[in-house]
Structure formats: C-alpha cells, structure tokens
Amino acid sequence: MVLTVLLLVSVLSATLEVRAGGWGVMRVGLGSWLVPLQRVASEIFDPMVDTVEGLVGIASLRSENAALRAELAETLAEMAAVEDQLARLESLERLAGLDLPDVEQATTLANVVGRQVGFEFHLRIDKGLEEGVIAGNPVLDENGYLLGRVGASAQDFATVIPITADVEGLTVLVAGSVGILRPRVGSDLLSLEIIDRPPIVAEGEEVVTSQLSVNFPPGLPVGALEGEAEVVGSVLRGSVKPFSDPQRVRAVLVVSWPPGPNE
Amino acid sequence: MSSRFRSRRYRARRESARTVTGSLSRRGSFLPLQRSIRWGHGLAWLGVMVVAVVLQMSVMGRIQVAGVSPDLVTLVIAYAAFRVRDNGILFLGFTGGLLLDASGTAVLGLWSFSLTLVAWVAMFTREQGGRGVAVNALRILFLTLLGMVAHTVISIAFGDWSLVIWEALRRITLTPVLNFLMAVMLFPLSSRLWVPSLK
C-alpha cells in the first residue's frame, strides 16, 4: 500500500512537472537547503579528493613529465642551433669588416660546414670553384689570423688544410728574421727554425707570414712564440702556438692568392 | 573473516533473534513480528541519507572511473534496510530520491520512483546482506542495476532523456560494478549493521 502510494506520488510529481511545471518552488526550496551542505562537503572532501587524484595521476604525471623533458630538450637543441647561427653570423660580419694587411686581392666568405677528424684533419667549407675558391688559396679565420690553405676545391665546396695539419712548411718572419714553420705530428704547436742570423726572441714574439712566402700574402699573423727558443749552433729552434683554432672556427675568409696577372 | 566464521556468526545472531520472538510468542502476545517503528533510527537514517545525497552531488561526482561515479544513495538504502523496517525503508528511499531530484535539474519524481523501487527490493533482500561478502556485494550490484534501469526507463517515459545509447549502457553497467567494489570494501561496516530478519 505504502509502496503504491509512494510510486504514484513519484509518477504524479513527474507528470505535473512535465505537464504543468508547477514544482519549481519545491525544487528551489529543497535545492537551496542542500547547497550550503554541499559547499561544506566540498570544502571538507575536496582536498582529500585532490590528494587521491594526485596520487592516482602520478603515472600520467610521469609520462607528461617525460614528454615535457623531450620537448625541453628539443627546444634547447633549437636554441643551440640558433645560437650557433648567431655566432656564425657574428663571425661572418667580422670577416666582412676585416682589414687585412697587404691583401688587396679578392676574398670569399665561406661557412665551415664540416670537420674531418682523423688521420688527415681538414675543414669543409661551402664555397668552391663556382665562387673562385681554388686549391692553394690562403684561408683566414674571423680575426684575420692565418688558418691554413685550400687543399682541394670542387664546384660548390672545398676542403681547408689547417697549418697545424699541413705537410708543407710555411715561411714566416720573426723579429725581422725569416724562418720556417712546420707542423708537429700530434701537437697543436708548430716548430720554428731560423737558420740565417738567429734573432734574440722572447716568449710571445709574434710570428707573421714572410714576404718570401709564395703561398701566402706577407704580414698575416700566424701565431706567437711559446716557451724559450734555443739556439743550437747557428740555428734557432722554438715552438709557435697558432692564433687560429680550427676546431672552433665557424666561418672563414678565402683569399685569392697568388694574385693573377691583372691584380 | 573466513566464511566458516561468518556462517557461525550468522547462525548465532539468527538464533538470538528467534529466541526473542519465541519469548514473545510464549507470552501469548500476538504482536506482529515486525518491530515497532523506531523514530530515532528513522531520523538517524534520514540524516545519513541527506549526507549521502550531499556527498553524491558534491564529492562523488569527482570520484569517477571511466566517467561514472559510484551510487552512494543506493548503498545507503541497501544498508538502511538492515535496520529500518518495511515502511520506513520505503519512505527513506522515496526521500533520498526526492532530494536527488530536487538537487538536480531533471524531472522531479524520477529518482524518487526508482529509489522507492530499490528500497522495496532492498527490504526483501535484507536477509542476504549478512551471508557473506560476495552475496552482500551481489545484492548491492543487483539493487544498483535495478535503480539504474528503473531510472532509465522512467526517464525515457517522461521524455527526460538526453544520453546516447552507449553512454547510457556504460552508466548502467559500470555504476553497479563500482557499487559492487564499494560493497566489498564496506563489508565490515555492513556486517555490523546487519541484523537477522524477525520474520
């Protein structure tokens, strides 16, 4: 009996709400009475639920963290690439504004696009025969220091042999005396020999290319004397540390040398 | 708690209840076997029901598994049936449903209809509540399923139906499963609430 009455009341109230819509007052009354209780319950239980949700979400947080780490690594790589480009741009700007001593010939700016590390260390630049870069051209770094020479040149690229890896010697001028600079195997230093009238030199003495040099314009800074030079008989022997660093150079300047008959 | 222990406890409590009714019969009093209405119990369970509705509308909505929350109100009706007698449990189910209807935006009377039905079936199945964790949990699952189906049917009947069929099936199937799991977890509580029927 009670069951029937309650079910009928339920159906009747639903019917009246659908047909007449006159139960709004009751709904508002009951609802407004429950709202403060709901607010209290939320204030009490929400922190607990948040904690539980946090614990449950640890797995998803881990995967999200891993994704964010990957994204961060990617962004850092992009930033490093941009920084590299900026450094390259700075090098090129410095090369473009370089005031070279006694060099009147045409010069070509080139980017270092690769390094061959191994038995024959050399750099690869992005300019070749199309840009007038030919084998034997002197190559300077962004500060105007002698870096090496072009070893071989293709249509759109060339290889540069640094002076520290070259098999050929270099005629230089030290304190007014002409000497020969040769690379040392397995070392970043160069060996200096001055045979004719050895000068009195001190550590840090600047070494530049000589006028007697066939392969390089005269007066290009090469390096500085490192350590004490020793005189054996009539020969002065010492070590020279090059100014240029082929491992760090990003852009180079290729000089058209020796000059052509019209230059 | 082992099943052996449960069955022994079940028999002991049932025998205790029979002793009470037997003594009443021996006194020649032809009182109905149903206990008289205990207003204190009724009001206490009404308070529990209000709390359950409040929690259902505030906290339980945030505890979701696959977009479905456990039905706390049905659990309360099922457990209240252990202590509140026949008409009382019907009124409790009706009131809980009415509160749910009033606090939502659906048509008034739909939840009260379905939860009154749930209370009625809970009244008949109260004996199974003390027969062990599995039977008790299956009883809760069945009651929840009944409530969900009844609510779905009457909602369709009154045109208050906005769910697509798969969404409805998901709710109808998942909510009883969640309540089943909650019943398993709450079995220590429900076994304390359960008393043998006096019938």
Tab-separated table of C-alpha atoms in Angstrom:
chain	number	residue	atom	x	y	z
A	1	MET	CA	0.000	0.000	0.000
A	2	VAL	CA	2.702	2.449	1.046
A	3	LEU	CA	4.815	1.373	-1.893
A	4	THR	CA	1.961	2.022	-4.278
A	5	VAL	CA	1.280	5.435	-2.800
A	6	LEU	CA	4.927	6.468	-2.967
A	7	LEU	CA	5.291	5.288	-6.545
A	8	LEU	CA	2.115	7.091	-7.504
A	9	VAL	CA	3.328	10.261	-5.828
A	10	SER	CA	6.571	9.993	-7.764
A	11	VAL	CA	4.846	9.487	-11.080
A	12	LEU	CA	2.329	12.218	-10.287
A	13	SER	CA	5.025	14.708	-9.401
A	14	ALA	CA	6.913	13.864	-12.591
A	15	THR	CA	3.741	14.232	-14.631
A	16	LEU	CA	2.895	17.552	-13.028
A	17	GLU	CA	6.408	18.847	-13.596
A	18	VAL	CA	6.354	17.833	-17.243
A	19	ARG	CA	2.791	18.965	-17.912
A	20	ALA	CA	2.338	21.921	-15.621
A	21	GLY	CA	5.834	22.841	-14.487
A	22	GLY	CA	4.486	23.960	-11.128
A	23	TRP	CA	7.050	22.289	-8.895
A	24	GLY	CA	9.735	24.892	-9.241
A	25	VAL	CA	9.085	26.251	-5.761
A	26	MET	CA	9.649	22.862	-4.192
A	27	ARG	CA	12.796	22.268	-6.206
A	28	VAL	CA	14.192	25.682	-5.351
A	29	GLY	CA	13.373	25.180	-1.686
A	30	LEU	CA	14.979	21.771	-1.389
A	31	GLY	CA	17.876	22.731	-3.606
A	32	SER	CA	18.680	25.913	-1.696
A	33	TRP	CA	18.574	23.924	1.526
A	34	LEU	CA	21.113	21.456	0.182
A	35	VAL	CA	23.506	23.990	-1.319
A	36	PRO	CA	25.186	25.055	1.984
A	37	LEU	CA	25.613	21.416	2.909
A	38	GLN	CA	27.158	20.716	-0.467
A	39	ARG	CA	29.512	23.648	-0.016
A	40	VAL	CA	30.611	22.365	3.393
A	41	ALA	CA	31.083	18.863	1.977
A	42	SER	CA	33.140	20.236	-0.879
A	43	GLU	CA	35.350	22.212	1.474
A	44	ILE	CA	35.916	19.138	3.623
A	45	PHE	CA	36.315	16.474	0.979
A	46	ASP	CA	37.779	18.334	-1.986
A	47	PRO	CA	41.318	18.411	-0.530
A	48	MET	CA	41.088	14.677	0.100
A	49	VAL	CA	39.835	14.013	-3.396
A	50	ASP	CA	42.568	16.265	-4.764
A	51	THR	CA	45.154	14.230	-2.886
A	52	VAL	CA	43.740	10.956	-4.145
A	53	GLU	CA	43.546	12.302	-7.682
A	54	GLY	CA	47.138	13.454	-7.382
A	55	LEU	CA	48.239	10.005	-6.262
A	56	VAL	CA	46.241	8.320	-8.998
A	57	GLY	CA	47.598	10.769	-11.540
A	58	ILE	CA	51.247	10.085	-10.725
A	59	ALA	CA	51.566	7.730	-13.684
A	60	SER	CA	50.110	10.259	-16.083
A	61	LEU	CA	52.252	12.966	-14.488
A	62	ARG	CA	55.339	10.854	-15.137
A	63	SER	CA	54.516	10.397	-18.798
A	64	GLU	CA	53.650	14.082	-19.064
A	65	ASN	CA	56.940	14.906	-17.380
A	66	ALA	CA	58.817	12.727	-19.849
A	67	ALA	CA	57.041	14.422	-22.758
A	68	LEU	CA	57.875	17.848	-21.325
A	69	ARG	CA	61.504	16.805	-20.896
A	70	ALA	CA	61.651	15.698	-24.509
A	71	GLU	CA	60.063	18.968	-25.575
A	72	LEU	CA	62.542	20.901	-23.445
A	73	ALA	CA	65.461	19.013	-24.961
A	74	GLU	CA	64.128	19.773	-28.421
A	75	THR	CA	63.744	23.457	-27.556
A	76	LEU	CA	67.257	23.558	-26.109
A	77	ALA	CA	68.597	21.965	-29.271
A	78	GLU	CA	66.778	24.579	-31.342
A	79	MET	CA	68.179	27.312	-29.117
A	80	ALA	CA	71.673	25.890	-29.503
A	81	ALA	CA	71.194	25.834	-33.263
A	82	VAL	CA	70.026	29.453	-33.210
A	83	GLU	CA	72.966	30.422	-31.021
A	84	ASP	CA	75.276	28.645	-33.443
A	85	GLN	CA	73.738	30.553	-36.333
A	86	LEU	CA	74.139	33.827	-34.427
A	87	ALA	CA	77.769	33.042	-33.703
A	88	ARG	CA	78.280	32.181	-37.344
A	89	LEU	CA	76.622	35.443	-38.358
A	90	GLU	CA	78.870	37.345	-35.997
A	91	SER	CA	81.902	35.615	-37.469
A	92	LEU	CA	80.803	36.449	-40.984
A	93	GLU	CA	80.202	40.089	-40.025
A	94	ARG	CA	83.662	40.287	-38.523
A	95	LEU	CA	85.152	38.677	-41.593
A	96	ALA	CA	83.320	41.068	-43.868
A	97	GLY	CA	84.728	44.018	-41.947
A	98	LEU	CA	88.207	42.612	-41.711
A	99	ASP	CA	91.026	44.931	-42.656
A	100	LEU	CA	93.775	42.683	-43.904
A	101	PRO	CA	97.370	43.867	-44.105
A	102	ASP	CA	98.774	43.987	-47.579
A	103	VAL	CA	95.955	41.957	-49.007
A	104	GLU	CA	94.378	43.646	-51.948
A	105	GLN	CA	93.078	40.544	-53.607
A	106	ALA	CA	89.541	39.315	-53.801
A	107	THR	CA	88.255	37.481	-50.793
A	108	THR	CA	85.416	34.998	-50.382
A	109	LEU	CA	83.405	34.458	-47.240
A	110	ALA	CA	82.611	30.826	-46.522
A	111	ASN	CA	80.892	28.839	-43.822
A	112	VAL	CA	82.582	25.872	-42.228
A	113	VAL	CA	80.112	23.057	-42.827
A	114	GLY	CA	82.127	20.099	-41.683
A	115	ARG	CA	85.224	18.832	-39.971
A	116	GLN	CA	87.068	15.691	-40.889
A	117	VAL	CA	88.702	14.403	-37.760
A	118	GLY	CA	91.113	11.573	-38.262
A	119	PHE	CA	94.487	10.986	-39.804
A	120	GLU	CA	94.094	13.947	-42.136
A	121	PHE	CA	92.341	16.708	-40.302
A	122	HIS	CA	90.660	19.220	-42.550
A	123	LEU	CA	87.665	21.511	-42.675
A	124	ARG	CA	84.994	21.606	-45.309
A	125	ILE	CA	83.648	24.964	-46.447
A	126	ASP	CA	80.559	25.710	-48.514
A	127	LYS	CA	82.287	27.609	-51.283
A	128	GLY	CA	84.138	26.061	-54.214
A	129	LEU	CA	85.217	26.654	-57.749
A	130	GLU	CA	81.970	28.445	-58.573
A	131	GLU	CA	82.933	31.132	-56.064
A	132	GLY	CA	86.514	31.304	-57.236
A	133	VAL	CA	87.946	29.210	-54.459
A	134	ILE	CA	90.814	27.141	-55.794
A	135	ALA	CA	93.374	24.831	-54.278
A	136	GLY	CA	96.216	26.662	-52.565
A	137	ASN	CA	94.252	29.774	-51.577
A	138	PRO	CA	95.151	31.037	-48.125
A	139	VAL	CA	92.361	30.807	-45.578
A	140	LEU	CA	91.967	33.195	-42.656
A	141	ASP	CA	89.798	32.919	-39.613
A	142	GLU	CA	87.352	35.553	-38.418
A	143	ASN	CA	90.124	37.539	-36.702
A	144	GLY	CA	92.300	37.667	-39.784
A	145	TYR	CA	94.726	35.067	-38.457
A	146	LEU	CA	96.126	32.551	-40.855
A	147	LEU	CA	94.189	29.325	-40.589
A	148	GLY	CA	95.541	27.275	-43.469
A	149	ARG	CA	95.109	26.782	-47.154
A	150	VAL	CA	92.576	25.297	-49.510
A	151	GLY	CA	93.557	21.686	-50.102
A	152	ALA	CA	91.097	20.772	-52.791
A	153	SER	CA	88.190	22.515	-54.404
A	154	ALA	CA	85.049	21.157	-56.009
A	155	GLN	CA	82.234	23.010	-57.725
A	156	ASP	CA	80.373	24.017	-54.585
A	157	PHE	CA	82.660	23.136	-51.720
A	158	ALA	CA	86.287	22.970	-50.773
A	159	THR	CA	88.490	21.471	-48.112
A	160	VAL	CA	90.796	23.538	-45.949
A	161	ILE	CA	94.016	22.158	-44.502
A	162	PRO	CA	94.932	23.958	-41.273
A	163	ILE	CA	98.564	24.936	-40.843
A	164	THR	CA	98.828	22.558	-37.892
A	165	ALA	CA	97.892	19.606	-40.124
A	166	ASP	CA	99.664	20.611	-43.299
A	167	VAL	CA	102.574	18.613	-44.648
A	168	GLU	CA	104.119	21.693	-46.160
A	169	GLY	CA	106.126	24.246	-44.227
A	170	LEU	CA	105.442	27.956	-44.013
A	171	THR	CA	107.925	30.774	-44.475
A	172	VAL	CA	107.494	33.274	-41.666
A	173	LEU	CA	109.073	36.369	-40.250
A	174	VAL	CA	110.069	36.577	-36.580
A	175	ALA	CA	111.702	39.685	-35.179
A	176	GLY	CA	112.982	40.615	-38.630
A	177	SER	CA	114.404	37.179	-39.390
A	178	VAL	CA	112.989	34.686	-41.862
A	179	GLY	CA	112.283	31.214	-40.611
A	180	ILE	CA	110.377	28.082	-41.466
A	181	LEU	CA	107.339	26.897	-39.580
A	182	ARG	CA	106.450	23.198	-39.712
A	183	PRO	CA	103.610	21.279	-38.112
A	184	ARG	CA	104.273	18.738	-35.398
A	185	VAL	CA	102.598	15.412	-35.584
A	186	GLY	CA	100.035	15.031	-32.834
A	187	SER	CA	100.513	18.546	-31.494
A	188	ASP	CA	98.787	21.894	-31.815
A	189	LEU	CA	102.134	23.655	-31.777
A	190	LEU	CA	104.335	24.399	-34.770
A	191	SER	CA	108.096	24.033	-34.922
A	192	LEU	CA	110.080	27.150	-35.781
A	193	GLU	CA	113.538	27.106	-37.279
A	194	ILE	CA	115.532	30.202	-38.099
A	195	ILE	CA	118.744	29.386	-39.821
A	196	ASP	CA	120.024	32.692	-41.048
A	197	ARG	CA	121.144	35.190	-38.417
A	198	PRO	CA	119.038	33.993	-35.467
A	199	PRO	CA	117.492	36.977	-33.671
A	200	ILE	CA	117.071	37.495	-29.975
A	201	VAL	CA	113.486	36.496	-29.307
A	202	ALA	CA	111.352	36.258	-26.236
A	203	GLU	CA	108.248	34.287	-25.405
A	204	GLY	CA	105.165	35.754	-27.025
A	205	GLU	CA	107.053	37.119	-30.038
A	206	GLU	CA	104.599	37.432	-32.900
A	207	VAL	CA	105.100	35.293	-35.978
A	208	VAL	CA	103.756	36.565	-39.334
A	209	THR	CA	103.959	35.343	-42.888
A	210	SER	CA	107.056	36.407	-44.743
A	211	GLN	CA	107.451	38.326	-47.986
A	212	LEU	CA	109.427	35.369	-49.235
A	213	SER	CA	106.414	33.108	-48.901
A	214	VAL	CA	104.985	32.005	-52.208
A	215	ASN	CA	101.783	30.509	-50.922
A	216	PHE	CA	100.639	33.228	-48.517
A	217	PRO	CA	100.448	37.015	-48.579
A	218	PRO	CA	103.025	38.680	-46.369
A	219	GLY	CA	102.256	40.047	-42.938
A	220	LEU	CA	99.457	37.678	-41.969
A	221	PRO	CA	99.548	36.899	-38.250
A	222	VAL	CA	100.248	33.218	-37.680
A	223	GLY	CA	100.964	32.766	-34.004
A	224	ALA	CA	103.203	33.598	-31.099
A	225	LEU	CA	106.388	32.080	-29.800
A	226	GLU	CA	105.725	29.795	-26.884
A	227	GLY	CA	108.384	28.974	-24.364
A	228	GLU	CA	112.041	29.790	-24.648
A	229	ALA	CA	113.659	29.403	-28.040
A	230	GLU	CA	117.034	27.699	-28.038
A	231	VAL	CA	119.983	28.307	-30.318
A	232	VAL	CA	121.818	25.223	-31.481
A	233	GLY	CA	124.866	26.249	-33.438
A	234	SER	CA	123.626	28.807	-35.886
A	235	VAL	CA	120.035	27.571	-35.793
A	236	LEU	CA	117.306	28.930	-33.543
A	237	ARG	CA	114.595	26.407	-32.666
A	238	GLY	CA	111.360	27.154	-30.913
A	239	SER	CA	107.668	26.417	-30.688
A	240	VAL	CA	104.870	28.574	-32.026
A	241	LYS	CA	101.280	28.450	-30.908
A	242	PRO	CA	98.942	29.397	-33.757
A	243	PHE	CA	96.444	32.170	-33.180
A	244	SER	CA	93.715	30.367	-35.055
A	245	ASP	CA	91.831	27.394	-33.700
A	246	PRO	CA	90.474	25.144	-36.454
A	247	GLN	CA	88.286	23.287	-34.002
A	248	ARG	CA	86.221	26.350	-33.143
A	249	VAL	CA	86.120	28.323	-36.354
A	250	ARG	CA	82.665	28.709	-37.945
A	251	ALA	CA	83.351	30.988	-40.882
A	252	VAL	CA	86.477	31.692	-42.890
A	253	LEU	CA	87.796	34.102	-45.434
A	254	VAL	CA	89.424	32.678	-48.545
A	255	VAL	CA	91.938	34.957	-50.204
A	256	SER	CA	92.652	34.714	-53.942
A	257	TRP	CA	96.388	34.178	-53.803
A	258	PRO	CA	98.742	34.271	-55.551
A	259	PRO	CA	97.305	37.219	-57.462
A	260	GLY	CA	96.556	36.891	-61.124
A	261	PRO	CA	98.495	38.812	-63.729
A	262	ASN	CA	95.944	41.654	-63.758
A	263	GLU	CA	95.699	42.090	-60.000
B	1	MET	CA	36.933	-13.004	8.131
B	2	SER	CA	36.523	-16.626	6.980
B	3	SER	CA	33.288	-17.945	5.525
B	4	ARG	CA	33.115	-20.507	8.309
B	5	PHE	CA	33.262	-17.793	10.905
B	6	ARG	CA	30.678	-15.761	9.026
B	7	SER	CA	28.209	-18.623	8.847
B	8	ARG	CA	28.664	-19.398	12.537
B	9	ARG	CA	28.112	-15.773	13.397
B	10	TYR	CA	25.117	-15.647	11.093
B	11	ARG	CA	23.531	-18.681	12.777
B	12	ALA	CA	24.272	-17.312	16.235
B	13	ARG	CA	22.647	-13.977	15.551
B	14	ARG	CA	19.683	-15.617	13.883
B	15	GLU	CA	19.161	-17.945	16.847
B	16	SER	CA	19.342	-14.974	19.165
B	17	ALA	CA	16.623	-13.220	17.185
B	18	ARG	CA	14.436	-16.320	17.248
B	19	THR	CA	14.793	-16.551	20.997
B	20	VAL	CA	13.433	-13.039	21.339
B	21	THR	CA	10.435	-13.701	19.081
B	22	GLY	CA	9.874	-17.067	20.742
B	23	SER	CA	9.637	-15.492	24.145
B	24	LEU	CA	7.156	-13.003	22.802
B	25	SER	CA	5.042	-15.816	21.370
B	26	ARG	CA	5.183	-17.749	24.619
B	27	ARG	CA	3.746	-14.777	26.405
B	28	GLY	CA	0.761	-15.170	24.189
B	29	SER	CA	1.074	-11.817	22.725
B	30	PHE	CA	0.143	-11.954	19.062
B	31	LEU	CA	2.146	-8.925	18.268
B	32	PRO	CA	3.281	-8.673	14.692
B	33	LEU	CA	6.785	-9.981	14.223
B	34	GLN	CA	7.755	-6.678	12.754
B	35	ARG	CA	9.329	-4.336	15.255
B	36	SER	CA	7.535	-1.173	16.161
B	37	ILE	CA	8.731	1.940	14.362
B	38	ARG	CA	11.776	3.430	15.996
B	39	TRP	CA	11.672	7.104	15.198
B	40	GLY	CA	15.203	7.635	16.442
B	41	HIS	CA	16.536	5.070	13.998
B	42	GLY	CA	14.450	6.525	11.230
B	43	LEU	CA	15.638	10.071	11.817
B	44	ALA	CA	19.243	8.937	12.100
B	45	TRP	CA	18.993	7.149	8.772
B	46	LEU	CA	17.287	10.169	7.282
B	47	GLY	CA	20.300	12.223	8.357
B	48	VAL	CA	22.601	9.646	6.806
B	49	MET	CA	20.554	9.829	3.628
B	50	VAL	CA	20.857	13.628	3.496
B	51	VAL	CA	24.603	13.331	3.967
B	52	ALA	CA	24.714	10.678	1.240
B	53	VAL	CA	22.785	12.901	-1.175
B	54	VAL	CA	25.033	15.842	-0.385
B	55	LEU	CA	28.138	13.722	-0.922
B	56	GLN	CA	26.684	12.236	-4.083
B	57	MET	CA	26.061	15.689	-5.505
B	58	SER	CA	29.380	17.191	-4.435
B	59	VAL	CA	32.202	14.728	-3.768
B	60	MET	CA	31.211	11.536	-5.569
B	61	GLY	CA	30.919	13.445	-8.820
B	62	ARG	CA	34.661	13.939	-8.696
B	63	ILE	CA	35.439	10.292	-7.993
B	64	GLN	CA	34.961	8.924	-11.461
B	65	VAL	CA	36.024	5.763	-13.171
B	66	ALA	CA	35.588	5.951	-16.935
B	67	GLY	CA	33.276	8.885	-16.413
B	68	VAL	CA	30.997	7.067	-13.967
B	69	SER	CA	30.661	7.602	-10.204
B	70	PRO	CA	29.524	5.129	-7.542
B	71	ASP	CA	25.914	5.473	-6.395
B	72	LEU	CA	26.176	6.231	-2.694
B	73	VAL	CA	22.432	6.711	-2.177
B	74	THR	CA	21.631	3.176	-3.271
B	75	LEU	CA	24.309	1.869	-0.913
B	76	VAL	CA	22.728	3.761	1.973
B	77	ILE	CA	19.281	2.378	1.132
B	78	ALA	CA	20.679	-1.135	0.954
B	79	TYR	CA	22.381	-0.805	4.333
B	80	ALA	CA	19.483	1.050	5.924
B	81	ALA	CA	17.262	-1.913	5.043
B	82	PHE	CA	19.167	-3.885	7.692
B	83	ARG	CA	17.893	-1.641	10.458
B	84	VAL	CA	14.903	0.308	9.206
B	85	ARG	CA	11.739	-1.651	8.800
B	86	ASP	CA	9.420	-2.001	5.867
B	87	ASN	CA	7.547	1.271	5.522
B	88	GLY	CA	10.443	3.214	6.953
B	89	ILE	CA	12.830	1.999	4.292
B	90	LEU	CA	10.292	2.812	1.595
B	91	PHE	CA	9.970	6.374	2.895
B	92	LEU	CA	13.733	6.618	3.174
B	93	GLY	CA	14.200	5.561	-0.457
B	94	PHE	CA	11.493	7.953	-1.591
B	95	THR	CA	13.024	10.834	0.379
B	96	GLY	CA	16.503	10.126	-0.934
B	97	GLY	CA	15.196	10.083	-4.476
B	98	LEU	CA	13.247	13.290	-3.918
B	99	LEU	CA	16.343	15.017	-2.597
B	100	LEU	CA	18.318	13.818	-5.610
B	101	ASP	CA	15.596	15.058	-7.929
B	102	ALA	CA	15.413	18.406	-6.195
B	103	SER	CA	19.148	18.980	-6.201
B	104	GLY	CA	19.435	18.220	-9.911
B	105	THR	CA	17.770	19.627	-12.943
B	106	ALA	CA	15.964	16.506	-14.079
B	107	VAL	CA	12.229	15.993	-13.802
B	108	LEU	CA	11.083	15.799	-10.188
B	109	GLY	CA	9.966	12.294	-9.199
B	110	LEU	CA	12.176	10.164	-11.427
B	111	TRP	CA	14.784	9.301	-8.830
B	112	SER	CA	12.186	9.047	-6.091
B	113	PHE	CA	10.300	6.487	-8.208
B	114	SER	CA	13.344	4.369	-8.938
B	115	LEU	CA	14.813	4.572	-5.431
B	116	THR	CA	11.467	3.668	-3.864
B	117	LEU	CA	11.558	0.548	-6.001
B	118	VAL	CA	15.136	-0.084	-4.906
B	119	ALA	CA	14.109	0.301	-1.267
B	120	TRP	CA	11.267	-2.134	-1.753
B	121	VAL	CA	13.592	-4.782	-3.223
B	122	ALA	CA	16.229	-4.000	-0.579
B	123	MET	CA	13.616	-4.750	2.039
B	124	PHE	CA	13.052	-8.212	0.551
B	125	THR	CA	16.736	-8.961	0.156
B	126	ARG	CA	17.905	-7.739	3.540
B	127	GLU	CA	18.409	-11.341	4.654
B	128	GLN	CA	21.119	-11.814	2.032
B	129	GLY	CA	23.076	-8.887	3.421
B	130	GLY	CA	24.582	-10.973	6.191
B	131	ARG	CA	25.506	-14.041	4.193
B	132	GLY	CA	29.000	-13.031	3.380
B	133	VAL	CA	30.905	-10.507	1.394
B	134	ALA	CA	30.161	-11.949	-2.042
B	135	VAL	CA	26.409	-12.311	-1.532
B	136	ASN	CA	26.190	-8.872	0.039
B	137	ALA	CA	28.144	-7.295	-2.827
B	138	LEU	CA	25.995	-9.090	-5.408
B	139	ARG	CA	22.907	-7.797	-3.626
B	140	ILE	CA	24.248	-4.245	-3.892
B	141	LEU	CA	25.100	-4.812	-7.548
B	142	PHE	CA	21.595	-6.045	-8.249
B	143	LEU	CA	19.958	-3.163	-6.369
B	144	THR	CA	22.087	-0.599	-8.178
B	145	LEU	CA	21.343	-2.189	-11.522
B	146	LEU	CA	17.652	-2.139	-10.704
B	147	GLY	CA	17.794	1.525	-9.739
B	148	MET	CA	19.696	2.493	-12.886
B	149	VAL	CA	17.370	0.542	-15.169
B	150	ALA	CA	14.271	1.887	-13.452
B	151	HIS	CA	15.555	5.436	-13.659
B	152	THR	CA	16.461	4.988	-17.328
B	153	VAL	CA	13.072	3.547	-18.202
B	154	ILE	CA	11.069	6.200	-16.394
B	155	SER	CA	13.314	8.942	-17.766
B	156	ILE	CA	12.608	7.718	-21.280
B	157	ALA	CA	8.917	7.501	-20.445
B	158	PHE	CA	8.851	11.120	-19.332
B	159	GLY	CA	10.968	12.355	-22.189
B	160	ASP	CA	13.792	13.396	-19.898
B	161	TRP	CA	16.480	11.561	-21.814
B	162	SER	CA	19.467	13.221	-23.332
B	163	LEU	CA	22.047	10.407	-23.334
B	164	VAL	CA	23.142	8.446	-26.355
B	165	ILE	CA	22.620	4.717	-26.074
B	166	TRP	CA	26.276	3.814	-25.499
B	167	GLU	CA	26.619	6.417	-22.787
B	168	ALA	CA	23.520	5.028	-21.081
B	169	LEU	CA	24.754	1.450	-21.336
B	170	ARG	CA	28.103	2.493	-19.903
B	171	ARG	CA	26.442	4.078	-16.890
B	172	ILE	CA	24.012	1.218	-16.384
B	173	THR	CA	26.781	-1.363	-16.424
B	174	LEU	CA	29.607	0.494	-14.711
B	175	THR	CA	27.735	2.019	-11.779
B	176	PRO	CA	26.644	-1.371	-10.366
B	177	VAL	CA	30.204	-2.643	-10.774
B	178	LEU	CA	31.567	0.330	-8.849
B	179	ASN	CA	28.979	-0.170	-6.145
B	180	PHE	CA	29.897	-3.857	-6.045
B	181	LEU	CA	33.501	-2.898	-5.343
B	182	MET	CA	32.431	-0.394	-2.712
B	183	ALA	CA	30.263	-3.043	-1.074
B	184	VAL	CA	33.253	-5.345	-0.880
B	185	MET	CA	35.281	-2.594	0.776
B	186	LEU	CA	32.468	-1.621	3.130
B	187	PHE	CA	31.582	-5.167	4.120
B	188	PRO	CA	32.970	-4.847	7.670
B	189	LEU	CA	30.595	-1.924	8.210
B	190	SER	CA	27.599	-3.608	6.618
B	191	SER	CA	28.126	-6.828	8.574
B	192	ARG	CA	27.862	-4.809	11.759
B	193	LEU	CA	24.700	-3.095	10.564
B	194	TRP	CA	23.032	-6.317	9.546
B	195	VAL	CA	20.565	-7.941	11.902
B	196	PRO	CA	18.563	-11.102	11.145
B	197	SER	CA	15.057	-10.637	9.987
B	198	LEU	CA	12.396	-11.120	12.591
B	199	LYS	CA	10.064	-12.701	10.132
